[in-house]
Amino acid sequence: METSEKIQKSGVLQVFASLLTPQSSCTAKVANIIAEVARNEFMRNPCVDAGLIPPLVQLLNCKDQEVLLQTGRALGNICYDSHEGRNAVDHAGGAHIVVDHLRSLCSKTDPASEKLLTVFCGMLMNYSNENDTLQSQLINMGVIPTLVKLLGIHCQNAALTEMCLVAFGNLAELESSKEQFAYTNIAEELVKLFKKQIEHDKKEMIFEVLAPLAENDVIKLQLVEAGLVECLLEIVQKTVDSDKEDDIAELKTASDLMVLLLLGDESMQKLFEGGKGSVFQRVLSWIPSNSHQLQLAGALAIANFARNDGNCIHMVDNGIVQKLMDLLDRHVEDGNVTVQHAALSALRNLAIPVVNKAKMLSAGVAEAVLKFLRSEMPPVQFKLLGTLRMLIDAQAEAAEQLGKNVKLVERLVEWCEAKDHAGVMGESNRLLSALIRHSKSKDVIRTIVQSGGIKHLVTMATSEHVIMQNEALVALALIAALELVTAEKDLENAQLVQILHRLLSDDRSAPEIKYNSMVLICALIGSGEYSGEAASQDLCMQYSSLLQLNTEHVQTHCDWFSVHNGYRHKGSVYCDSLVSIYSVRDEAANSVLDINCKT
């Protein structure tokens, strides 16, 4: 440090610039001194200011290996954590020359060449570290295939291998790099290297490269085919009962990476093997484990396997639901939130196929899920709501049973106001609507009215998401058809009619939204209580604009509306069936859903 300060004050750095010539016998020594000086952070900018970068970059064209070695060290140290150093090397074209050297030296395995390759890899790492622009520049230069080739050829050289891994980790975060990596044999090389490692630190370095690369679906499949999963399962088996800090860290990293590999459709299906695969069976054994990390990874893995109907049906038929419910039971009181969230995610996915719903309801999944109604954790609340919504889809009896559960409905109404957690708020509204739509039950409607849920359904009709608007409008139409007297005051306070008029007059409203709004308007007109208000506010003008929509269902309702209000448009066809729908309340409950084709 003291020597470096004296060098800076003496002005000798400017003298060094003139000594950095290929012809000078002391060039390598001068470059070595600069490399040592630049190890001190506060000396890097003075090296740039002294004009050392251009002559150093010129020396990269030299044939002398010692000069190249010391020049690479000097440039690498100046670039380390120095924006000015990197910019200067970039402007002088240093990176391009170094990449060319890597290509030309790649296949040489003599000690001197390997040492030079190690220094050049380190120089590029310091040059581009945490700098997306410079990393992209190296990727565009084609450095990735060269580095992968280096790893394969020099895998016995620990220093060079380590430098390659650090360089990979540096580049792998960029999406464009993953695309290039996918065209190399990086998966095979990394897995091969991983199998040789014994030390925790070396495994950790490889993990740090594998994690970002495994975000790419093509590379996921390549890693699976290269045998990474078997390595991960072996690590889990060796570390699961250990209390050593390194082993616990390895267990987490390995199981997390396993779950990540299952996010790819092809890699997931390859490992599922029709539910007979050894990997799938091993993952199942994690769920009853005493390790929270393995319980979490096991549940997340099941959730990932449950991404198509065939897998879901197979798993439900083979008892996975009971394993997940047993896991949830272990985490009801002061349980692990991440495990709760993962298990609920798995159950939600499993409940999507129609044939699974009744089976899961019979198995008691709804009751198991309701145990977490007291949870104050938004991630758990969100998955709980989604699971219940999936379960009751087209399951009238279950929807009615849940819809009459006062504690559930009151909790839903509470969560409908969770403005800090949009996901929970949205799912609460959707489940509230689903309870009405799938049960078509007056008792359910009364429970929701008494719990203060009507205003949330009306607000939901103004959602930015068309599917939520539709769900709300259908639920409100059922309320109007089945239990309007009970809900009348709440609907009026929520300004339902005004909202419907806005939806009908808004040019941005989708045709199906206008159609369902007209269904609801018609139900209100037919009721008598709302007939005057519903038919006012320029509704006739809005009706005329609806006639221009080319959708059969909208047209049919416009026809009914015109007859009901005493005027007809030319060519309209009178629809007796729709008039009769609104004459009989119970029939309306069935008809609203039948004609709502786009929700």
XYZ file of C-alpha atoms in Angstrom:
599
model
C 0.000 0.000 0.000
C 2.733 2.441 1.026
C 4.811 1.609 -2.065
C 1.781 2.131 -4.329
C 1.174 5.565 -2.789
C 4.771 6.558 -3.409
C 4.505 5.368 -7.022
C 1.373 7.471 -7.526
C 2.956 10.621 -6.064
C 6.218 10.182 -7.951
C 4.597 10.360 -11.387
C 6.241 7.115 -12.422
C 2.951 5.745 -13.818
C 3.243 8.136 -16.744
C 6.761 6.842 -17.337
C 5.494 3.243 -17.394
C 3.348 4.052 -20.415
C 6.435 4.758 -22.499
C 8.087 1.518 -21.375
C 5.208 -0.700 -22.472
C 6.538 -1.576 -25.909
C 7.097 -5.031 -27.409
C 10.690 -4.146 -28.201
C 11.642 -3.332 -24.603
C 13.319 -6.083 -22.583
C 11.639 -4.852 -19.403
C 8.068 -4.848 -20.748
C 6.984 -7.968 -18.868
C 8.429 -6.617 -15.612
C 6.717 -3.247 -16.051
C 3.400 -4.978 -16.759
C 3.951 -7.114 -13.651
C 4.532 -3.994 -11.521
C 1.338 -2.418 -12.908
C -0.570 -5.641 -12.109
C 0.679 -5.511 -8.506
C -0.027 -1.791 -8.155
C -3.575 -2.251 -9.505
C -4.355 -4.775 -6.799
C -4.937 -1.708 -4.619
C -8.373 -0.276 -5.270
C -7.364 3.383 -5.079
C -4.621 2.883 -7.695
C -6.851 1.638 -10.527
C -8.174 4.990 -11.661
C -4.676 6.583 -11.589
C -3.510 3.762 -13.891
C -6.293 4.700 -16.310
C -5.546 8.423 -15.983
C -1.860 7.767 -16.673
C -2.822 6.355 -20.083
C -1.680 2.803 -19.357
C -4.641 1.016 -20.946
C -3.951 1.657 -24.679
C -0.311 0.432 -24.571
C -1.314 -2.577 -22.423
C -4.019 -3.527 -24.917
C -1.471 -3.215 -27.754
C 0.762 -5.660 -25.898
C -2.010 -8.268 -26.201
C -0.870 -8.647 -29.817
C 2.582 -9.719 -28.636
C 3.766 -13.331 -29.108
C 5.779 -13.476 -25.877
C 3.805 -15.573 -23.372
C 5.295 -13.866 -20.304
C 4.365 -10.445 -21.659
C 0.861 -11.714 -22.431
C 0.554 -13.208 -18.958
C 1.571 -10.048 -17.097
C -0.439 -7.838 -19.453
C -3.548 -9.961 -18.835
C -2.980 -9.688 -15.073
C -2.526 -5.916 -15.279
C -5.677 -5.364 -17.333
C -7.682 -7.756 -15.166
C -6.661 -6.023 -11.947
C -7.345 -2.540 -13.353
C -10.821 -3.692 -14.452
C -11.694 -5.203 -11.073
C -14.657 -3.246 -9.671
C -13.599 -0.217 -11.707
C -16.044 1.398 -14.111
C -13.301 3.639 -15.529
C -10.950 0.700 -16.070
C -13.569 -1.332 -17.892
C -14.562 1.573 -20.115
C -10.943 2.203 -21.061
C -10.354 -1.450 -21.961
C -13.626 -1.500 -23.920
C -12.681 1.606 -25.936
C -9.231 0.153 -26.656
C -10.761 -3.101 -27.951
C -9.043 -5.284 -25.354
C -11.856 -7.776 -24.829
C -12.007 -8.781 -28.487
C -8.271 -9.564 -28.565
C -8.497 -11.639 -25.365
C -11.441 -13.657 -26.729
C -9.392 -14.384 -29.866
C -6.515 -15.588 -27.664
C -8.866 -17.922 -25.801
C -9.973 -19.468 -29.095
C -6.459 -19.973 -30.388
C -5.077 -21.365 -27.104
C -8.161 -23.408 -26.193
C -6.812 -26.807 -27.232
C -3.302 -26.364 -25.783
C -2.750 -28.295 -22.561
C 0.842 -27.381 -21.691
C 1.238 -25.662 -18.261
C 2.247 -22.276 -19.710
C -0.783 -22.137 -22.007
C -3.159 -23.239 -19.251
C -1.773 -20.523 -16.960
C -2.308 -17.931 -19.674
C -5.841 -19.195 -20.330
C -6.599 -18.903 -16.613
C -5.398 -15.292 -16.527
C -7.370 -14.351 -19.650
C -10.556 -15.927 -18.251
C -10.045 -13.963 -15.035
C -9.442 -10.780 -16.992
C -12.757 -11.193 -18.881
C -14.549 -11.993 -15.640
C -13.297 -8.772 -13.992
C -14.034 -6.844 -17.176
C -17.712 -7.854 -17.357
C -18.667 -8.629 -13.761
C -22.152 -7.268 -12.931
C -22.182 -5.223 -16.137
C -24.963 -6.356 -18.470
C -23.696 -4.297 -21.407
C -20.205 -5.760 -21.322
C -21.548 -9.252 -20.673
C -23.772 -8.931 -23.749
C -20.741 -7.756 -25.705
C -18.796 -10.905 -24.761
C -21.783 -13.105 -25.601
C -22.059 -11.474 -29.025
C -18.350 -12.146 -29.533
C -19.114 -15.840 -29.107
C -17.192 -16.369 -25.884
C -19.625 -18.952 -24.463
C -18.874 -21.873 -26.822
C -15.157 -21.211 -26.267
C -15.505 -21.289 -22.482
C -17.546 -24.503 -22.630
C -14.868 -26.086 -24.815
C -12.221 -24.918 -22.336
C -14.081 -26.601 -19.485
C -14.211 -29.886 -21.348
C -10.566 -29.936 -22.404
C -9.036 -28.613 -19.177
C -11.304 -30.236 -16.571
C -8.220 -31.618 -14.765
C -6.820 -28.121 -14.207
C -8.454 -26.901 -10.985
C -7.539 -23.228 -11.362
C -8.715 -22.953 -14.970
C -11.876 -24.952 -14.252
C -12.707 -22.681 -11.343
C -12.174 -19.588 -13.485
C -14.464 -21.020 -16.187
C -17.179 -21.665 -13.600
C -16.931 -18.120 -12.270
C -17.153 -16.802 -15.839
C -20.225 -18.990 -16.487
C -21.890 -17.705 -13.337
C -21.109 -14.186 -14.469
C -22.746 -14.655 -17.870
C -25.544 -17.132 -17.128
C -27.963 -14.577 -15.654
C -28.566 -12.997 -19.068
C -31.360 -14.567 -21.115
C -29.360 -14.251 -24.327
C -26.555 -16.288 -22.756
C -28.911 -19.159 -21.946
C -29.862 -19.409 -25.612
C -26.168 -19.748 -26.542
C -25.478 -22.201 -23.718
C -28.354 -24.353 -25.002
C -26.429 -24.908 -28.265
C -23.368 -26.241 -26.432
C -22.749 -29.366 -24.366
C -22.607 -27.341 -21.135
C -25.076 -29.652 -19.386
C -22.960 -32.724 -20.057
C -19.735 -30.970 -18.999
C -21.172 -29.558 -15.774
C -22.723 -32.867 -14.721
C -19.493 -34.689 -15.521
C -17.553 -32.165 -13.418
C -20.092 -32.296 -10.613
C -19.762 -36.057 -10.259
C -16.033 -35.671 -9.557
C -16.426 -33.159 -6.750
C -16.065 -34.034 -3.099
C -15.557 -30.635 -1.473
C -18.643 -28.612 -0.582
C -17.216 -25.350 -1.944
C -16.594 -26.848 -5.394
C -20.105 -28.305 -5.546
C -21.484 -24.931 -4.510
C -19.669 -23.235 -7.394
C -21.242 -25.630 -9.876
C -24.663 -25.181 -8.271
C -24.337 -21.418 -8.759
C -23.948 -22.007 -12.492
C -26.613 -24.709 -12.739
C -29.375 -22.664 -11.068
C -29.561 -19.803 -13.622
C -28.961 -22.152 -16.566
C -31.766 -24.458 -15.419
C -34.240 -21.604 -15.882
C -34.059 -22.373 -19.612
C -36.403 -25.213 -20.631
C -34.044 -26.607 -23.266
C -31.175 -26.757 -20.775
C -33.492 -28.307 -18.166
C -34.045 -31.260 -20.455
C -30.336 -31.452 -21.309
C -29.454 -31.566 -17.603
C -32.002 -34.306 -16.980
C -30.638 -36.337 -19.889
C -27.058 -35.761 -18.665
C -27.903 -37.401 -15.328
C -28.084 -34.402 -13.011
C -31.215 -35.678 -11.263
C -29.444 -38.818 -10.097
C -26.668 -36.651 -8.640
C -29.219 -34.516 -6.815
C -31.052 -37.521 -5.397
C -27.758 -38.926 -4.146
C -26.973 -35.672 -2.366
C -30.409 -35.676 -0.743
C -29.940 -39.227 0.471
C -26.508 -38.449 1.947
C -27.420 -35.183 3.670
C -31.036 -35.605 4.803
C -30.172 -36.801 8.318
C -27.116 -34.606 8.811
C -27.041 -31.565 11.089
C -23.847 -30.154 9.576
C -24.244 -26.664 8.162
C -22.688 -27.565 4.795
C -24.882 -30.654 4.430
C -28.041 -28.703 5.260
C -27.079 -26.121 2.620
C -26.413 -28.864 0.043
C -29.739 -30.541 0.815
C -31.598 -27.287 0.223
C -29.729 -26.443 -2.973
C -30.134 -29.940 -4.416
C -33.844 -30.226 -3.645
C -34.545 -26.687 -4.873
C -32.739 -27.430 -8.135
C -34.735 -30.646 -8.473
C -37.966 -28.649 -8.267
C -36.628 -26.148 -10.802
C -35.926 -28.932 -13.316
C -39.572 -29.999 -13.033
C -40.783 -26.596 -14.228
C -39.993 -27.574 -17.809
C -42.793 -29.505 -19.522
C -40.505 -31.938 -21.332
C -38.138 -32.488 -18.429
C -41.073 -32.941 -16.044
C -42.797 -35.487 -18.268
C -39.557 -37.398 -18.811
C -39.108 -37.744 -15.048
C -42.770 -38.617 -14.427
C -42.612 -41.612 -16.783
C -46.329 -42.283 -16.545
C -46.153 -42.243 -12.754
C -43.821 -45.244 -12.760
C -40.524 -43.355 -12.853
C -38.015 -43.951 -10.067
C -37.473 -40.199 -9.716
C -41.187 -39.600 -9.226
C -41.329 -42.363 -6.624
C -38.342 -40.921 -4.755
C -39.942 -37.496 -4.685
C -43.110 -39.007 -3.196
C -41.017 -40.346 -0.328
C -39.982 -36.787 0.558
C -43.508 -35.768 1.570
C -43.725 -37.796 4.821
C -40.105 -36.889 5.656
C -39.282 -35.139 8.941
C -37.256 -32.555 7.043
C -39.236 -29.394 6.316
C -36.993 -28.761 3.314
C -37.832 -32.137 1.801
C -41.527 -31.771 2.641
C -41.475 -28.431 0.819
C -39.569 -29.773 -2.174
C -41.779 -32.862 -2.343
C -45.005 -30.851 -2.341
C -43.651 -28.392 -4.922
C -42.518 -31.289 -7.087
C -46.026 -32.798 -6.971
C -47.460 -29.393 -7.903
C -45.109 -29.321 -10.903
C -45.931 -32.882 -11.929
C -49.619 -31.897 -11.731
C -49.479 -29.651 -14.785
C -51.549 -31.787 -17.129
C -54.750 -33.735 -16.679
C -53.223 -37.156 -17.299
C -50.651 -36.754 -14.541
C -53.236 -35.311 -12.143
C -55.687 -38.161 -12.690
C -52.957 -40.775 -12.218
C -51.735 -39.197 -8.982
C -55.198 -38.842 -7.482
C -56.034 -42.454 -8.387
C -52.816 -43.581 -6.694
C -53.332 -41.926 -3.324
C -51.259 -38.750 -3.497
C -54.126 -36.680 -2.074
C -54.020 -38.479 1.269
C -50.243 -37.921 1.506
C -50.737 -34.201 0.960
C -53.571 -33.997 3.502
C -51.420 -35.837 6.043
C -48.664 -33.314 5.374
C -51.054 -30.412 5.895
C -52.267 -31.928 9.165
C -48.700 -31.775 10.448
C -48.613 -28.030 9.798
C -52.007 -26.794 11.001
C -50.876 -25.362 14.334
C -47.885 -23.032 14.018
C -46.864 -24.902 10.885
C -44.295 -24.079 8.260
C -45.874 -21.503 5.946
C -43.843 -22.514 2.899
C -44.888 -26.144 3.323
C -48.546 -25.121 3.737
C -48.337 -23.025 0.572
C -46.667 -25.816 -1.409
C -49.128 -28.524 -0.315
C -52.105 -26.302 -1.124
C -50.561 -25.513 -4.524
C -50.328 -29.223 -5.257
C -53.943 -29.859 -4.203
C -55.161 -26.935 -6.303
C -53.454 -28.285 -9.430
C -54.716 -31.807 -8.767
C -58.283 -30.474 -8.495
C -58.340 -29.018 -12.013
C -59.410 -32.146 -13.982
C -63.179 -32.622 -13.793
C -62.932 -36.304 -12.841
C -60.756 -35.488 -9.825
C -63.092 -33.026 -8.117
C -65.641 -35.457 -6.694
C -62.889 -37.873 -5.636
C -61.009 -35.168 -3.786
C -64.172 -33.866 -2.144
C -65.018 -37.389 -0.994
C -61.500 -37.716 0.405
C -62.127 -34.682 2.631
C -59.896 -32.159 0.877
C -62.314 -29.265 1.458
C -62.358 -29.943 5.211
C -58.559 -30.225 5.278
C -58.176 -26.924 3.468
C -60.676 -25.109 5.698
C -58.425 -25.760 8.693
C -56.200 -22.983 7.343
C -58.991 -20.423 7.220
C -57.436 -18.726 10.254
C -54.113 -18.193 8.492
C -52.921 -14.603 8.323
C -50.331 -15.382 5.654
C -51.390 -14.081 2.200
C -49.577 -16.830 0.228
C -51.484 -19.493 2.189
C -54.752 -17.581 1.874
C -54.282 -17.265 -1.889
C -53.717 -20.995 -2.453
C -56.490 -21.939 -0.032
C -58.957 -19.868 -2.026
C -57.766 -21.222 -5.352
C -58.029 -24.806 -4.125
C -61.613 -24.370 -2.944
C -62.595 -22.622 -6.166
C -61.203 -25.479 -8.242
C -62.935 -28.079 -6.067
C -66.455 -26.646 -6.332
C -66.400 -26.051 -10.087
C -69.629 -27.720 -11.316
C -70.002 -29.436 -7.918
C -73.371 -28.101 -6.761
C -73.585 -29.984 -3.471
C -70.074 -28.978 -2.368
C -70.658 -25.369 -3.453
C -73.881 -25.232 -1.413
C -72.270 -26.792 1.640
C -69.376 -24.334 1.562
C -71.632 -21.422 0.655
C -73.700 -21.978 3.786
C -70.559 -22.051 5.948
C -70.882 -18.690 7.690
C -67.283 -18.632 8.942
C -65.965 -19.225 5.421
C -68.198 -16.603 3.827
C -67.371 -14.023 6.498
C -63.672 -14.671 5.957
C -64.143 -14.285 2.192
C -65.877 -10.954 2.683
C -63.015 -9.843 4.924
C -60.410 -10.867 2.337
C -62.376 -9.113 -0.433
C -61.095 -5.926 1.186
C -57.434 -7.023 1.328
C -56.243 -4.197 -0.913
C -52.602 -4.807 0.055
C -52.816 -8.304 -1.417
C -54.414 -8.134 -4.860
C -54.177 -11.878 -5.412
C -56.040 -12.713 -2.203
C -58.644 -10.033 -2.907
C -59.221 -11.300 -6.452
C -59.473 -14.969 -5.444
C -61.877 -14.115 -2.595
C -64.190 -12.348 -5.014
C -64.001 -15.206 -7.494
C -64.774 -17.826 -4.838
C -67.695 -15.746 -3.552
C -69.091 -15.648 -7.066
C -68.366 -19.339 -7.644
C -70.329 -20.369 -4.548
C -73.430 -18.771 -6.066
C -72.842 -19.836 -9.657
C -72.226 -23.494 -8.888
C -74.775 -23.947 -6.100
C -77.644 -21.842 -7.503
C -78.846 -21.937 -3.918
C -81.081 -19.404 -2.209
C -79.525 -20.366 1.133
C -76.060 -19.557 -0.172
C -77.237 -16.195 -1.488
C -78.834 -15.375 1.883
C -75.610 -16.273 3.697
C -73.592 -14.022 1.400
C -76.100 -11.174 1.746
C -76.087 -11.464 5.539
C -72.281 -11.471 5.568
C -72.066 -8.289 3.494
C -70.743 -9.868 0.308
C -73.071 -8.287 -2.264
C -71.135 -5.035 -2.586
C -67.993 -6.968 -3.462
C -69.728 -8.848 -6.258
C -70.966 -5.553 -7.697
C -67.461 -4.088 -7.500
C -66.105 -7.242 -9.133
C -68.301 -6.507 -12.149
C -66.059 -3.504 -12.831
C -62.831 -5.534 -12.738
C -60.218 -4.995 -15.441
C -60.292 -8.744 -16.077
C -63.126 -9.843 -18.386
C -63.411 -13.295 -16.840
C -63.946 -11.778 -13.372
C -66.509 -9.341 -14.736
C -68.413 -12.212 -16.314
C -68.315 -14.325 -13.165
C -69.661 -11.418 -11.135
C -72.435 -10.606 -13.605
C -73.611 -14.221 -13.742
C -73.643 -14.449 -9.935
C -75.590 -11.173 -9.703
C -78.080 -12.388 -12.318
C -78.684 -15.491 -10.216
C -79.199 -13.328 -7.139
C -81.705 -11.207 -9.072
C -83.500 -14.328 -10.290
C -83.551 -16.271 -7.035
C -83.411 -13.920 -4.063
C -83.758 -10.321 -5.208
C -85.901 -9.222 -2.258
C -83.216 -10.243 0.233
C -80.424 -8.572 -1.729
C -82.374 -5.531 -2.954
C -81.070 -3.006 -0.449
C -77.449 -4.087 -0.799
C -77.665 -3.990 -4.599
C -79.132 -0.506 -4.466
C -76.455 0.733 -2.039
C -73.773 -0.703 -4.325
C -75.311 1.222 -7.262
C -75.675 -1.893 -9.397
C -77.965 -0.349 -12.011
C -75.677 2.630 -12.555
C -72.712 0.280 -13.003
C -74.646 -1.829 -15.505
C -75.514 1.272 -17.521
C -71.835 2.257 -17.551
C -70.817 -1.190 -18.764
C -73.421 -1.088 -21.519
C -72.435 2.376 -22.691
C -68.675 1.830 -22.505
C -67.231 1.152 -25.967
C -64.372 -0.759 -24.326
C -66.670 -3.352 -22.764
C -66.329 -6.744 -24.410
C -69.433 -8.107 -26.223
C -69.901 -10.838 -23.605
C -69.798 -8.210 -20.835
C -72.521 -6.205 -22.551
C -74.500 -9.358 -23.096
C -74.354 -10.426 -19.461
C -75.117 -6.886 -18.345
C -78.248 -7.012 -20.501
C -79.166 -10.382 -18.948
C -78.981 -8.772 -15.529
C -80.854 -5.649 -16.627
C -83.604 -7.863 -17.992
C -83.805 -9.775 -14.723
C -84.123 -6.520 -12.797
C -86.775 -5.144 -15.180
C -88.745 -8.354 -14.898
C -88.672 -8.157 -11.113
C -90.839 -5.102 -10.773
C -88.799 -3.605 -7.930
C -86.131 -2.239 -10.298
C -88.118 -1.940 -13.527
C -88.237 1.850 -13.641
C -84.646 2.461 -12.670
C -83.254 -0.323 -14.852
C -85.095 0.871 -17.974
C -84.124 4.524 -17.537
C -80.870 6.419 -18.077
C -80.852 6.262 -21.866
C -81.032 2.464 -21.858
C -82.880 2.568 -25.154
C -79.903 4.329 -26.724
C -77.553 1.724 -25.258
C -79.826 -0.987 -26.551
C -79.606 0.458 -30.055
C -75.806 0.304 -29.937
C -75.980 -3.320 -28.821
C -77.892 -4.180 -31.965
C -74.733 -3.520 -33.931
C -72.807 -6.262 -32.110
C -72.498 -9.399 -34.199
C -72.995 -11.961 -31.457
C -75.961 -14.271 -31.371
C -76.500 -14.058 -27.627
C -76.370 -10.260 -27.481
C -78.765 -10.045 -30.433
C -81.230 -12.431 -28.824
C -81.353 -10.422 -25.628
C -81.751 -7.185 -27.534
C -84.744 -8.780 -29.264
C -86.259 -9.697 -25.904
C -85.576 -6.244 -24.491
C -87.243 -4.504 -27.434
C -90.420 -6.582 -27.066
C -90.515 -6.106 -23.304
C -90.246 -2.324 -23.656
C -92.795 -1.944 -26.408
C -90.753 -1.321 -29.540
C -89.004 -3.420 -32.169
C -86.112 -2.917 -34.529
C -86.554 -3.965 -38.125
C -85.985 -7.659 -38.676
C -85.834 -8.667 -34.996
C -87.138 -12.074 -34.027
C -89.367 -12.408 -31.008
C -88.039 -14.957 -28.517
C -90.791 -16.505 -26.359
C -88.327 -18.659 -24.450
C -86.401 -15.686 -23.108
C -89.556 -13.929 -22.013
C -90.574 -17.032 -20.138
C -87.158 -17.256 -18.486
C -87.757 -14.008 -16.668
C -91.319 -14.893 -15.824
C -90.233 -17.823 -13.693
C -87.473 -17.177 -11.167
C -86.251 -20.752 -10.704
C -85.986 -21.287 -14.433
C -83.905 -18.156 -14.671
C -81.369 -19.689 -12.305
C -80.691 -22.394 -14.857
C -80.968 -20.270 -17.981
C -78.476 -17.597 -16.958
C -75.637 -20.072 -16.794
C -76.702 -21.942 -19.916
C -76.580 -18.864 -22.100
C -73.400 -17.488 -20.512
C -71.069 -19.162 -22.969
C -67.902 -17.097 -22.686
C -66.925 -17.149 -19.021
